[in-house]
């Protein structure tokens, strides 16, 4: 992925990981190979809640952050850099 900043790549990868994890859970194929009789009801609930929180947080981060992935966005980033308005 040339010309993408590190933060954009990290947020995008985490977002896809969270969405894939949610899809697997939805279809009854969680990433962790734990059978139902090995997990108590509370632990299963905590796992599902943690997974959902992870998905929500990564989705919000990916949505709110400026991710310069289009050509127009890359031009915007360059203008901001030239004017000293970015990190």
PDB file of N, CA, C and O in Angstrom:
ATOM      1  N   UNK A   1       0.853  -1.183   0.000  1.00  0.00           N
ATOM      2  CA  UNK A   1       0.000   0.000   0.000  1.00  0.00           C
ATOM      3  C   UNK A   1       0.892   1.238   0.000  1.00  0.00           C
ATOM      4  O   UNK A   1       1.264   1.737   1.053  1.00  0.00           O
ATOM      5  N   UNK A   2       1.221   1.667  -1.167  1.00  0.00           N
ATOM      6  CA  UNK A   2       2.094   2.833  -1.218  1.00  0.00           C
ATOM      7  C   UNK A   2       1.313   4.112  -0.950  1.00  0.00           C
ATOM      8  O   UNK A   2       0.139   4.214  -1.240  1.00  0.00           O
ATOM      9  N   UNK A   3       1.994   5.057  -0.395  1.00  0.00           N
ATOM     10  CA  UNK A   3       1.458   6.391  -0.125  1.00  0.00           C
ATOM     11  C   UNK A   3       0.359   6.447   0.936  1.00  0.00           C
ATOM     12  O   UNK A   3      -0.337   7.429   1.034  1.00  0.00           O
ATOM     13  N   UNK A   4       0.151   5.380   1.702  1.00  0.00           N
ATOM     14  CA  UNK A   4      -0.792   5.438   2.809  1.00  0.00           C
ATOM     15  C   UNK A   4      -0.011   5.639   4.090  1.00  0.00           C
ATOM     16  O   UNK A   4       1.041   5.039   4.287  1.00  0.00           O
ATOM     17  N   UNK A   5      -0.542   6.484   4.976  1.00  0.00           N
ATOM     18  CA  UNK A   5       0.179   6.657   6.236  1.00  0.00           C
ATOM     19  C   UNK A   5      -0.073   5.450   7.142  1.00  0.00           C
ATOM     20  O   UNK A   5      -1.019   4.687   6.971  1.00  0.00           O
ATOM     21  N   UNK A   6       0.802   5.284   8.098  1.00  0.00           N
ATOM     22  CA  UNK A   6       0.786   4.122   8.992  1.00  0.00           C
ATOM     23  C   UNK A   6      -0.539   3.996   9.745  1.00  0.00           C
ATOM     24  O   UNK A   6      -1.092   2.908   9.879  1.00  0.00           O
ATOM     25  N   UNK A   7      -1.065   5.103  10.226  1.00  0.00           N
ATOM     26  CA  UNK A   7      -2.319   5.089  10.980  1.00  0.00           C
ATOM     27  C   UNK A   7      -3.483   4.590  10.148  1.00  0.00           C
ATOM     28  O   UNK A   7      -4.335   3.842  10.632  1.00  0.00           O
ATOM     29  N   UNK A   8      -3.542   5.002   8.886  1.00  0.00           N
ATOM     30  CA  UNK A   8      -4.612   4.559   7.994  1.00  0.00           C
ATOM     31  C   UNK A   8      -4.569   3.054   7.812  1.00  0.00           C
ATOM     32  O   UNK A   8      -5.588   2.375   7.895  1.00  0.00           O
ATOM     33  N   UNK A   9      -3.380   2.529   7.583  1.00  0.00           N
ATOM     34  CA  UNK A   9      -3.229   1.087   7.373  1.00  0.00           C
ATOM     35  C   UNK A   9      -3.631   0.320   8.629  1.00  0.00           C
ATOM     36  O   UNK A   9      -4.389  -0.653   8.564  1.00  0.00           O
ATOM     37  N   UNK A  10      -3.171   0.762   9.792  1.00  0.00           N
ATOM     38  CA  UNK A  10      -3.478   0.078  11.051  1.00  0.00           C
ATOM     39  C   UNK A  10      -4.982   0.098  11.324  1.00  0.00           C
ATOM     40  O   UNK A  10      -5.576  -0.931  11.657  1.00  0.00           O
ATOM     41  N   UNK A  11      -5.613   1.261  11.170  1.00  0.00           N
ATOM     42  CA  UNK A  11      -7.057   1.357  11.416  1.00  0.00           C
ATOM     43  C   UNK A  11      -7.844   0.490  10.448  1.00  0.00           C
ATOM     44  O   UNK A  11      -8.822  -0.159  10.828  1.00  0.00           O
ATOM     45  N   UNK A  12      -7.426   0.453   9.191  1.00  0.00           N
ATOM     46  CA  UNK A  12      -8.117  -0.355   8.191  1.00  0.00           C
ATOM     47  C   UNK A  12      -7.992  -1.840   8.491  1.00  0.00           C
ATOM     48  O   UNK A  12      -8.970  -2.587   8.430  1.00  0.00           O
ATOM     49  N   UNK A  13      -6.789  -2.292   8.833  1.00  0.00           N
ATOM     50  CA  UNK A  13      -6.571  -3.700   9.161  1.00  0.00           C
ATOM     51  C   UNK A  13      -7.388  -4.097  10.391  1.00  0.00           C
ATOM     52  O   UNK A  13      -8.051  -5.136  10.406  1.00  0.00           O
ATOM     53  N   UNK A  14      -7.360  -3.274  11.433  1.00  0.00           N
ATOM     54  CA  UNK A  14      -8.140  -3.578  12.640  1.00  0.00           C
ATOM     55  C   UNK A  14      -9.637  -3.616  12.350  1.00  0.00           C
ATOM     56  O   UNK A  14     -10.357  -4.465  12.883  1.00  0.00           O
ATOM     57  N   UNK A  15     -10.102  -2.715  11.509  1.00  0.00           N
ATOM     58  CA  UNK A  15     -11.519  -2.700  11.156  1.00  0.00           C
ATOM     59  C   UNK A  15     -11.908  -3.995  10.446  1.00  0.00           C
ATOM     60  O   UNK A  15     -12.915  -4.623  10.795  1.00  0.00           O
ATOM     61  N   UNK A  16     -11.103  -4.421   9.477  1.00  0.00           N
ATOM     62  CA  UNK A  16     -11.415  -5.665   8.777  1.00  0.00           C
ATOM     63  C   UNK A  16     -11.346  -6.871   9.709  1.00  0.00           C
ATOM     64  O   UNK A  16     -12.169  -7.783   9.619  1.00  0.00           O
ATOM     65  N   UNK A  17     -10.382  -6.885  10.622  1.00  0.00           N
ATOM     66  CA  UNK A  17     -10.286  -7.977  11.590  1.00  0.00           C
ATOM     67  C   UNK A  17     -11.553  -8.043  12.444  1.00  0.00           C
ATOM     68  O   UNK A  17     -12.101  -9.119  12.695  1.00  0.00           O
ATOM     69  N   UNK A  18     -12.014  -6.884  12.907  1.00  0.00           N
ATOM     70  CA  UNK A  18     -13.207  -6.834  13.750  1.00  0.00           C
ATOM     71  C   UNK A  18     -14.443  -7.294  12.987  1.00  0.00           C
ATOM     72  O   UNK A  18     -15.262  -8.053  13.513  1.00  0.00           O
ATOM     73  N   UNK A  19     -14.565  -6.854  11.746  1.00  0.00           N
ATOM     74  CA  UNK A  19     -15.737  -7.240  10.956  1.00  0.00           C
ATOM     75  C   UNK A  19     -15.725  -8.725  10.612  1.00  0.00           C
ATOM     76  O   UNK A  19     -16.769  -9.390  10.656  1.00  0.00           O
ATOM     77  N   UNK A  20     -14.562  -9.268  10.286  1.00  0.00           N
ATOM     78  CA  UNK A  20     -14.452 -10.704  10.013  1.00  0.00           C
ATOM     79  C   UNK A  20     -14.791 -11.502  11.270  1.00  0.00           C
ATOM     80  O   UNK A  20     -15.518 -12.498  11.215  1.00  0.00           O
ATOM     81  N   UNK A  21     -14.276 -11.054  12.412  1.00  0.00           N
ATOM     82  CA  UNK A  21     -14.574 -11.731  13.678  1.00  0.00           C
ATOM     83  C   UNK A  21     -16.074 -11.735  13.960  1.00  0.00           C
ATOM     84  O   UNK A  21     -16.645 -12.760  14.343  1.00  0.00           O
ATOM     85  N   UNK A  22     -16.735 -10.600  13.746  1.00  0.00           N
ATOM     86  CA  UNK A  22     -18.177 -10.524  13.984  1.00  0.00           C
ATOM     87  C   UNK A  22     -18.929 -11.458  13.039  1.00  0.00           C
ATOM     88  O   UNK A  22     -19.884 -12.115  13.442  1.00  0.00           O
ATOM     89  N   UNK A  23     -18.505 -11.517  11.781  1.00  0.00           N
ATOM     90  CA  UNK A  23     -19.163 -12.403  10.818  1.00  0.00           C
ATOM     91  C   UNK A  23     -18.988 -13.866  11.226  1.00  0.00           C
ATOM     92  O   UNK A  23     -19.939 -14.655  11.153  1.00  0.00           O
ATOM     93  N   UNK A  24     -17.792 -14.229  11.665  1.00  0.00           N
ATOM     94  CA  UNK A  24     -17.550 -15.603  12.096  1.00  0.00           C
ATOM     95  C   UNK A  24     -18.406 -15.962  13.306  1.00  0.00           C
ATOM     96  O   UNK A  24     -18.963 -17.064  13.386  1.00  0.00           O
ATOM     97  N   UNK A  25     -18.517 -15.039  14.255  1.00  0.00           N
ATOM     98  CA  UNK A  25     -19.353 -15.279  15.431  1.00  0.00           C
ATOM     99  C   UNK A  25     -20.815 -15.432  15.013  1.00  0.00           C
ATOM    100  O   UNK A  25     -21.518 -16.317  15.492  1.00  0.00           O
ATOM    101  N   UNK A  26     -21.261 -14.590  14.099  1.00  0.00           N
ATOM    102  CA  UNK A  26     -22.637 -14.646  13.615  1.00  0.00           C
ATOM    103  C   UNK A  26     -22.960 -16.017  13.022  1.00  0.00           C
ATOM    104  O   UNK A  26     -24.048 -16.546  13.214  1.00  0.00           O
ATOM    105  N   UNK A  27     -22.002 -16.609  12.315  1.00  0.00           N
ATOM    106  CA  UNK A  27     -22.210 -17.915  11.689  1.00  0.00           C
ATOM    107  C   UNK A  27     -21.779 -19.079  12.574  1.00  0.00           C
ATOM    108  O   UNK A  27     -21.663 -20.210  12.123  1.00  0.00           O
ATOM    109  N   UNK A  28     -21.508 -18.793  13.849  1.00  0.00           N
ATOM    110  CA  UNK A  28     -21.173 -19.849  14.792  1.00  0.00           C
ATOM    111  C   UNK A  28     -19.787 -20.431  14.623  1.00  0.00           C
ATOM    112  O   UNK A  28     -19.542 -21.565  14.994  1.00  0.00           O
ATOM    113  N   UNK A  29     -18.870 -19.647  14.073  1.00  0.00           N
ATOM    114  CA  UNK A  29     -17.493 -20.106  13.851  1.00  0.00           C
ATOM    115  C   UNK A  29     -16.504 -19.119  14.483  1.00  0.00           C
ATOM    116  O   UNK A  29     -15.755 -18.455  13.785  1.00  0.00           O
ATOM    117  N   UNK A  30     -16.496 -19.005  15.807  1.00  0.00           N
ATOM    118  CA  UNK A  30     -15.573 -18.049  16.437  1.00  0.00           C
ATOM    119  C   UNK A  30     -14.120 -18.414  16.156  1.00  0.00           C
ATOM    120  O   UNK A  30     -13.798 -19.577  15.912  1.00  0.00           O
ATOM    121  N   UNK A  31     -13.256 -17.422  16.168  1.00  0.00           N
ATOM    122  CA  UNK A  31     -11.840 -17.617  15.865  1.00  0.00           C
ATOM    123  C   UNK A  31     -11.188 -18.540  16.887  1.00  0.00           C
ATOM    124  O   UNK A  31     -10.394 -19.397  16.542  1.00  0.00           O
ATOM    125  N   UNK A  32     -11.535 -18.366  18.143  1.00  0.00           N
ATOM    126  CA  UNK A  32     -10.973 -19.220  19.185  1.00  0.00           C
ATOM    127  C   UNK A  32     -11.715 -20.554  19.190  1.00  0.00           C
ATOM    128  O   UNK A  32     -12.940 -20.583  19.367  1.00  0.00           O
ATOM    129  N   UNK A  33     -11.014 -21.678  19.006  1.00  0.00           N
ATOM    130  CA  UNK A  33     -11.687 -22.985  18.929  1.00  0.00           C
ATOM    131  C   UNK A  33     -12.071 -23.525  20.306  1.00  0.00           C
ATOM    132  O   UNK A  33     -11.443 -24.419  20.847  1.00  0.00           O
ATOM    133  N   UNK A  34     -13.104 -22.957  20.876  1.00  0.00           N
ATOM    134  CA  UNK A  34     -13.563 -23.362  22.209  1.00  0.00           C
ATOM    135  C   UNK A  34     -14.966 -23.929  22.051  1.00  0.00           C
ATOM    136  O   UNK A  34     -15.853 -23.281  21.515  1.00  0.00           O
ATOM    137  N   UNK A  35     -15.159 -25.160  22.511  1.00  0.00           N
ATOM    138  CA  UNK A  35     -16.489 -25.757  22.406  1.00  0.00           C
ATOM    139  C   UNK A  35     -17.398 -25.151  23.472  1.00  0.00           C
ATOM    140  O   UNK A  35     -16.946 -24.634  24.487  1.00  0.00           O
ATOM    141  N   UNK A  36     -18.701 -25.260  23.238  1.00  0.00           N
ATOM    142  CA  UNK A  36     -19.659 -24.650  24.154  1.00  0.00           C
ATOM    143  C   UNK A  36     -19.599 -25.249  25.550  1.00  0.00           C
ATOM    144  O   UNK A  36     -19.825 -24.553  26.539  1.00  0.00           O
ATOM    145  N   UNK A  37     -19.299 -26.548  25.659  1.00  0.00           N
ATOM    146  CA  UNK A  37     -19.261 -27.165  26.991  1.00  0.00           C
ATOM    147  C   UNK A  37     -18.003 -26.770  27.767  1.00  0.00           C
ATOM    148  O   UNK A  37     -17.923 -26.981  28.971  1.00  0.00           O
ATOM    149  N   UNK A  38     -17.023 -26.154  27.097  1.00  0.00           N
ATOM    150  CA  UNK A  38     -15.818 -25.672  27.778  1.00  0.00           C
ATOM    151  C   UNK A  38     -15.997 -24.261  28.330  1.00  0.00           C
ATOM    152  O   UNK A  38     -15.198 -23.792  29.115  1.00  0.00           O
ATOM    153  N   UNK A  39     -17.030 -23.603  27.898  1.00  0.00           N
ATOM    154  CA  UNK A  39     -17.213 -22.197  28.252  1.00  0.00           C
ATOM    155  C   UNK A  39     -18.460 -22.046  29.107  1.00  0.00           C
ATOM    156  O   UNK A  39     -19.517 -22.553  28.773  1.00  0.00           O
ATOM    157  N   UNK A  40     -18.323 -21.317  30.186  1.00  0.00           N
ATOM    158  CA  UNK A  40     -19.503 -21.041  30.998  1.00  0.00           C
ATOM    159  C   UNK A  40     -20.313 -19.943  30.324  1.00  0.00           C
ATOM    160  O   UNK A  40     -19.827 -19.229  29.456  1.00  0.00           O
ATOM    161  N   UNK A  41     -21.518 -19.802  30.735  1.00  0.00           N
ATOM    162  CA  UNK A  41     -22.394 -18.789  30.151  1.00  0.00           C
ATOM    163  C   UNK A  41     -21.827 -17.387  30.326  1.00  0.00           C
ATOM    164  O   UNK A  41     -21.865 -16.576  29.418  1.00  0.00           O
ATOM    165  N   UNK A  42     -21.282 -17.108  31.506  1.00  0.00           N
ATOM    166  CA  UNK A  42     -20.710 -15.794  31.770  1.00  0.00           C
ATOM    167  C   UNK A  42     -19.506 -15.524  30.877  1.00  0.00           C
ATOM    168  O   UNK A  42     -19.389 -14.447  30.288  1.00  0.00           O
ATOM    169  N   UNK A  43     -18.627 -16.492  30.733  1.00  0.00           N
ATOM    170  CA  UNK A  43     -17.440 -16.312  29.902  1.00  0.00           C
ATOM    171  C   UNK A  43     -17.831 -16.099  28.445  1.00  0.00           C
ATOM    172  O   UNK A  43     -17.240 -15.269  27.749  1.00  0.00           O
ATOM    173  N   UNK A  44     -18.816 -16.830  27.977  1.00  0.00           N
ATOM    174  CA  UNK A  44     -19.275 -16.666  26.594  1.00  0.00           C
ATOM    175  C   UNK A  44     -19.844 -15.266  26.390  1.00  0.00           C
ATOM    176  O   UNK A  44     -19.575 -14.614  25.387  1.00  0.00           O
ATOM    177  N   UNK A  45     -20.622 -14.811  27.354  1.00  0.00           N
ATOM    178  CA  UNK A  45     -21.196 -13.470  27.276  1.00  0.00           C
ATOM    179  C   UNK A  45     -20.098 -12.412  27.268  1.00  0.00           C
ATOM    180  O   UNK A  45     -20.150 -11.453  26.487  1.00  0.00           O
ATOM    181  N   UNK A  46     -19.090 -12.581  28.128  1.00  0.00           N
ATOM    182  CA  UNK A  46     -17.973 -11.629  28.164  1.00  0.00           C
ATOM    183  C   UNK A  46     -17.202 -11.622  26.848  1.00  0.00           C
ATOM    184  O   UNK A  46     -16.797 -10.569  26.356  1.00  0.00           O
ATOM    185  N   UNK A  47     -17.000 -12.805  26.257  1.00  0.00           N
ATOM    186  CA  UNK A  47     -16.301 -12.894  24.975  1.00  0.00           C
ATOM    187  C   UNK A  47     -17.084 -12.162  23.888  1.00  0.00           C
ATOM    188  O   UNK A  47     -16.520 -11.375  23.118  1.00  0.00           O
ATOM    189  N   UNK A  48     -18.386 -12.403  23.827  1.00  0.00           N
ATOM    190  CA  UNK A  48     -19.214 -11.744  22.820  1.00  0.00           C
ATOM    191  C   UNK A  48     -19.260 -10.235  23.042  1.00  0.00           C
ATOM    192  O   UNK A  48     -19.189  -9.464  22.086  1.00  0.00           O
ATOM    193  N   UNK A  49     -19.354  -9.813  24.297  1.00  0.00           N
ATOM    194  CA  UNK A  49     -19.371  -8.381  24.606  1.00  0.00           C
ATOM    195  C   UNK A  49     -18.037  -7.735  24.231  1.00  0.00           C
ATOM    196  O   UNK A  49     -18.007  -6.650  23.639  1.00  0.00           O
ATOM    197  N   UNK A  50     -16.945  -8.399  24.571  1.00  0.00           N
ATOM    198  CA  UNK A  50     -15.624  -7.869  24.219  1.00  0.00           C
ATOM    199  C   UNK A  50     -15.440  -7.772  22.722  1.00  0.00           C
ATOM    200  O   UNK A  50     -14.890  -6.792  22.207  1.00  0.00           O
ATOM    201  N   UNK A  51     -15.904  -8.763  22.008  1.00  0.00           N
ATOM    202  CA  UNK A  51     -15.815  -8.755  20.557  1.00  0.00           C
ATOM    203  C   UNK A  51     -16.628  -7.606  19.965  1.00  0.00           C
ATOM    204  O   UNK A  51     -16.183  -6.922  19.042  1.00  0.00           O
ATOM    205  N   UNK A  52     -17.813  -7.401  20.501  1.00  0.00           N
ATOM    206  CA  UNK A  52     -18.663  -6.317  20.011  1.00  0.00           C
ATOM    207  C   UNK A  52     -18.039  -4.954  20.314  1.00  0.00           C
ATOM    208  O   UNK A  52     -18.036  -4.066  19.470  1.00  0.00           O
ATOM    209  N   UNK A  53     -17.491  -4.788  21.501  1.00  0.00           N
ATOM    210  CA  UNK A  53     -16.831  -3.527  21.864  1.00  0.00           C
ATOM    211  C   UNK A  53     -15.646  -3.272  20.938  1.00  0.00           C
ATOM    212  O   UNK A  53     -15.457  -2.152  20.448  1.00  0.00           O
ATOM    213  N   UNK A  54     -14.839  -4.307  20.678  1.00  0.00           N
ATOM    214  CA  UNK A  54     -13.711  -4.181  19.758  1.00  0.00           C
ATOM    215  C   UNK A  54     -14.177  -3.723  18.383  1.00  0.00           C
ATOM    216  O   UNK A  54     -13.601  -2.817  17.782  1.00  0.00           O
ATOM    217  N   UNK A  55     -15.260  -4.315  17.892  1.00  0.00           N
ATOM    218  CA  UNK A  55     -15.792  -3.943  16.580  1.00  0.00           C
ATOM    219  C   UNK A  55     -16.281  -2.502  16.571  1.00  0.00           C
ATOM    220  O   UNK A  55     -15.992  -1.749  15.647  1.00  0.00           O
ATOM    221  N   UNK A  56     -17.003  -2.113  17.597  1.00  0.00           N
ATOM    222  CA  UNK A  56     -17.536  -0.754  17.657  1.00  0.00           C
ATOM    223  C   UNK A  56     -16.407   0.270  17.731  1.00  0.00           C
ATOM    224  O   UNK A  56     -16.414   1.274  17.009  1.00  0.00           O
ATOM    225  N   UNK A  57     -15.423   0.031  18.579  1.00  0.00           N
ATOM    226  CA  UNK A  57     -14.309   0.975  18.736  1.00  0.00           C
ATOM    227  C   UNK A  57     -13.515   1.108  17.440  1.00  0.00           C
ATOM    228  O   UNK A  57     -13.222   2.225  16.993  1.00  0.00           O
ATOM    229  N   UNK A  58     -13.170  -0.014  16.808  1.00  0.00           N
ATOM    230  CA  UNK A  58     -12.388   0.081  15.566  1.00  0.00           C
ATOM    231  C   UNK A  58     -13.198   0.716  14.443  1.00  0.00           C
ATOM    232  O   UNK A  58     -12.655   1.466  13.640  1.00  0.00           O
ATOM    233  N   UNK A  59     -14.508   0.450  14.417  1.00  0.00           N
ATOM    234  CA  UNK A  59     -15.352   1.076  13.399  1.00  0.00           C
ATOM    235  C   UNK A  59     -15.398   2.587  13.597  1.00  0.00           C
ATOM    236  O   UNK A  59     -15.257   3.355  12.632  1.00  0.00           O
ATOM    237  N   UNK A  60     -15.575   3.023  14.832  1.00  0.00           N
ATOM    238  CA  UNK A  60     -15.620   4.461  15.096  1.00  0.00           C
ATOM    239  C   UNK A  60     -14.287   5.140  14.787  1.00  0.00           C
ATOM    240  O   UNK A  60     -14.257   6.227  14.206  1.00  0.00           O
ATOM    241  N   UNK A  61     -13.190   4.497  15.159  1.00  0.00           N
ATOM    242  CA  UNK A  61     -11.875   5.067  14.845  1.00  0.00           C
ATOM    243  C   UNK A  61     -11.670   5.179  13.342  1.00  0.00           C
ATOM    244  O   UNK A  61     -11.191   6.203  12.849  1.00  0.00           O
ATOM    245  N   UNK A  62     -12.015   4.148  12.620  1.00  0.00           N
ATOM    246  CA  UNK A  62     -11.847   4.170  11.166  1.00  0.00           C
ATOM    247  C   UNK A  62     -12.765   5.208  10.521  1.00  0.00           C
ATOM    248  O   UNK A  62     -12.413   5.833   9.530  1.00  0.00           O
ATOM    249  N   UNK A  63     -13.917   5.413  11.093  1.00  0.00           N
ATOM    250  CA  UNK A  63     -14.874   6.344  10.526  1.00  0.00           C
ATOM    251  C   UNK A  63     -14.497   7.804  10.815  1.00  0.00           C
ATOM    252  O   UNK A  63     -14.581   8.658   9.948  1.00  0.00           O
ATOM    253  N   UNK A  64     -14.065   8.097  12.032  1.00  0.00           N
ATOM    254  CA  UNK A  64     -13.790   9.469  12.428  1.00  0.00           C
ATOM    255  C   UNK A  64     -12.439  10.000  11.977  1.00  0.00           C
ATOM    256  O   UNK A  64     -12.274  11.191  11.781  1.00  0.00           O
ATOM    257  N   UNK A  65     -11.475   9.146  11.840  1.00  0.00           N
ATOM    258  CA  UNK A  65     -10.136   9.609  11.496  1.00  0.00           C
ATOM    259  C   UNK A  65     -10.075   9.975  10.024  1.00  0.00           C
ATOM    260  O   UNK A  65     -10.760   9.427   9.189  1.00  0.00           O
ATOM    261  N   UNK A  66      -9.216  10.958   9.695  1.00  0.00           N
ATOM    262  CA  UNK A  66      -8.983  11.303   8.298  1.00  0.00           C
ATOM    263  C   UNK A  66      -8.102  10.239   7.670  1.00  0.00           C
ATOM    264  O   UNK A  66      -6.933  10.122   7.999  1.00  0.00           O
ATOM    265  N   UNK A  67      -8.693   9.464   6.796  1.00  0.00           N
ATOM    266  CA  UNK A  67      -7.954   8.442   6.071  1.00  0.00           C
ATOM    267  C   UNK A  67      -7.829   8.904   4.626  1.00  0.00           C
ATOM    268  O   UNK A  67      -8.800   8.915   3.894  1.00  0.00           O
ATOM    269  N   UNK A  68      -6.646   9.287   4.244  1.00  0.00           N
ATOM    270  CA  UNK A  68      -6.411   9.843   2.919  1.00  0.00           C
ATOM    271  C   UNK A  68      -6.193   8.718   1.925  1.00  0.00           C
ATOM    272  O   UNK A  68      -5.074   8.415   1.534  1.00  0.00           O
ATOM    273  N   UNK A  69      -7.279   8.068   1.489  1.00  0.00           N
ATOM    274  CA  UNK A  69      -7.162   6.912   0.612  1.00  0.00           C
ATOM    275  C   UNK A  69      -7.525   7.218  -0.843  1.00  0.00           C
ATOM    276  O   UNK A  69      -7.129   6.492  -1.735  1.00  0.00           O
ATOM    277  N   UNK A  70      -8.255   8.289  -1.106  1.00  0.00           N
ATOM    278  CA  UNK A  70      -8.583   8.655  -2.484  1.00  0.00           C
ATOM    279  C   UNK A  70      -7.548   9.637  -3.003  1.00  0.00           C
ATOM    280  O   UNK A  70      -6.772  10.226  -2.242  1.00  0.00           O
ATOM    281  N   UNK A  71      -7.526   9.813  -4.309  1.00  0.00           N
ATOM    282  CA  UNK A  71      -6.588  10.786  -4.890  1.00  0.00           C
ATOM    283  C   UNK A  71      -6.858  12.189  -4.353  1.00  0.00           C
ATOM    284  O   UNK A  71      -5.932  12.935  -4.045  1.00  0.00           O
ATOM    285  N   UNK A  72      -8.131  12.546  -4.227  1.00  0.00           N
ATOM    286  CA  UNK A  72      -8.492  13.860  -3.681  1.00  0.00           C
ATOM    287  C   UNK A  72      -8.010  13.983  -2.230  1.00  0.00           C
ATOM    288  O   UNK A  72      -7.489  15.020  -1.827  1.00  0.00           O
ATOM    289  N   UNK A  73      -8.172  12.931  -1.457  1.00  0.00           N
ATOM    290  CA  UNK A  73      -7.706  12.946  -0.074  1.00  0.00           C
ATOM    291  C   UNK A  73      -6.201  13.093   0.033  1.00  0.00           C
ATOM    292  O   UNK A  73      -5.687  13.785   0.910  1.00  0.00           O
ATOM    293  N   UNK A  74      -5.465  12.419  -0.865  1.00  0.00           N
ATOM    294  CA  UNK A  74      -4.004  12.540  -0.859  1.00  0.00           C
ATOM    295  C   UNK A  74      -3.569  13.960  -1.198  1.00  0.00           C
ATOM    296  O   UNK A  74      -2.626  14.488  -0.607  1.00  0.00           O
ATOM    297  N   UNK A  75      -4.272  14.586  -2.153  1.00  0.00           N
ATOM    298  CA  UNK A  75      -3.971  15.986  -2.477  1.00  0.00           C
ATOM    299  C   UNK A  75      -4.265  16.885  -1.284  1.00  0.00           C
ATOM    300  O   UNK A  75      -3.509  17.814  -0.982  1.00  0.00           O
ATOM    301  N   UNK A  76      -5.370  16.602  -0.601  1.00  0.00           N
ATOM    302  CA  UNK A  76      -5.728  17.375   0.586  1.00  0.00           C
ATOM    303  C   UNK A  76      -4.628  17.259   1.639  1.00  0.00           C
ATOM    304  O   UNK A  76      -4.237  18.245   2.252  1.00  0.00           O
ATOM    305  N   UNK A  77      -4.120  16.059   1.831  1.00  0.00           N
ATOM    306  CA  UNK A  77      -3.066  15.834   2.814  1.00  0.00           C
ATOM    307  C   UNK A  77      -1.808  16.621   2.453  1.00  0.00           C
ATOM    308  O   UNK A  77      -1.169  17.219   3.320  1.00  0.00           O
ATOM    309  N   UNK A  78      -1.456  16.631   1.176  1.00  0.00           N
ATOM    310  CA  UNK A  78      -0.270  17.370   0.737  1.00  0.00           C
ATOM    311  C   UNK A  78      -0.442  18.877   0.982  1.00  0.00           C
ATOM    312  O   UNK A  78       0.488  19.541   1.434  1.00  0.00           O
ATOM    313  N   UNK A  79      -1.629  19.413   0.686  1.00  0.00           N
ATOM    314  CA  UNK A  79      -1.886  20.837   0.932  1.00  0.00           C
ATOM    315  C   UNK A  79      -1.773  21.129   2.431  1.00  0.00           C
ATOM    316  O   UNK A  79      -1.180  22.137   2.835  1.00  0.00           O
ATOM    317  N   UNK A  80      -2.345  20.268   3.259  1.00  0.00           N
ATOM    318  CA  UNK A  80      -2.259  20.450   4.711  1.00  0.00           C
ATOM    319  C   UNK A  80      -0.815  20.414   5.188  1.00  0.00           C
ATOM    320  O   UNK A  80      -0.413  21.211   6.043  1.00  0.00           O
ATOM    321  N   UNK A  81      -0.007  19.506   4.624  1.00  0.00           N
ATOM    322  CA  UNK A  81       1.408  19.431   4.998  1.00  0.00           C
ATOM    323  C   UNK A  81       2.139  20.712   4.598  1.00  0.00           C
ATOM    324  O   UNK A  81       2.938  21.243   5.370  1.00  0.00           O
ATOM    325  N   UNK A  82       1.874  21.192   3.373  1.00  0.00           N
ATOM    326  CA  UNK A  82       2.535  22.402   2.895  1.00  0.00           C
ATOM    327  C   UNK A  82       2.215  23.608   3.777  1.00  0.00           C
ATOM    328  O   UNK A  82       3.048  24.489   3.966  1.00  0.00           O
ATOM    329  N   UNK A  83       1.035  23.644   4.296  1.00  0.00           N
ATOM    330  CA  UNK A  83       0.610  24.765   5.144  1.00  0.00           C
ATOM    331  C   UNK A  83       0.920  24.524   6.621  1.00  0.00           C
ATOM    332  O   UNK A  83       0.557  25.324   7.471  1.00  0.00           O
ATOM    333  N   UNK A  84       1.556  23.388   6.931  1.00  0.00           N
ATOM    334  CA  UNK A  84       1.933  23.082   8.312  1.00  0.00           C
ATOM    335  C   UNK A  84       0.752  22.772   9.208  1.00  0.00           C
ATOM    336  O   UNK A  84       0.799  23.036  10.404  1.00  0.00           O
ATOM    337  N   UNK A  85      -0.299  22.194   8.647  1.00  0.00           N
ATOM    338  CA  UNK A  85      -1.518  21.917   9.424  1.00  0.00           C
ATOM    339  C   UNK A  85      -1.662  20.460   9.822  1.00  0.00           C
ATOM    340  O   UNK A  85      -2.707  20.043  10.307  1.00  0.00           O
ATOM    341  N   UNK A  86      -0.636  19.635   9.594  1.00  0.00           N
ATOM    342  CA  UNK A  86      -0.677  18.234   9.992  1.00  0.00           C
ATOM    343  C   UNK A  86       0.516  17.925  10.888  1.00  0.00           C
ATOM    344  O   UNK A  86       1.447  18.712  11.014  1.00  0.00           O
ATOM    345  N   UNK A  87       0.482  16.750  11.490  1.00  0.00           N
ATOM    346  CA  UNK A  87       1.573  16.318  12.365  1.00  0.00           C
ATOM    347  C   UNK A  87       2.832  16.083  11.586  1.00  0.00           C
ATOM    348  O   UNK A  87       2.878  15.616  10.518  1.00  0.00           O
TER     349      UNK A  87
END
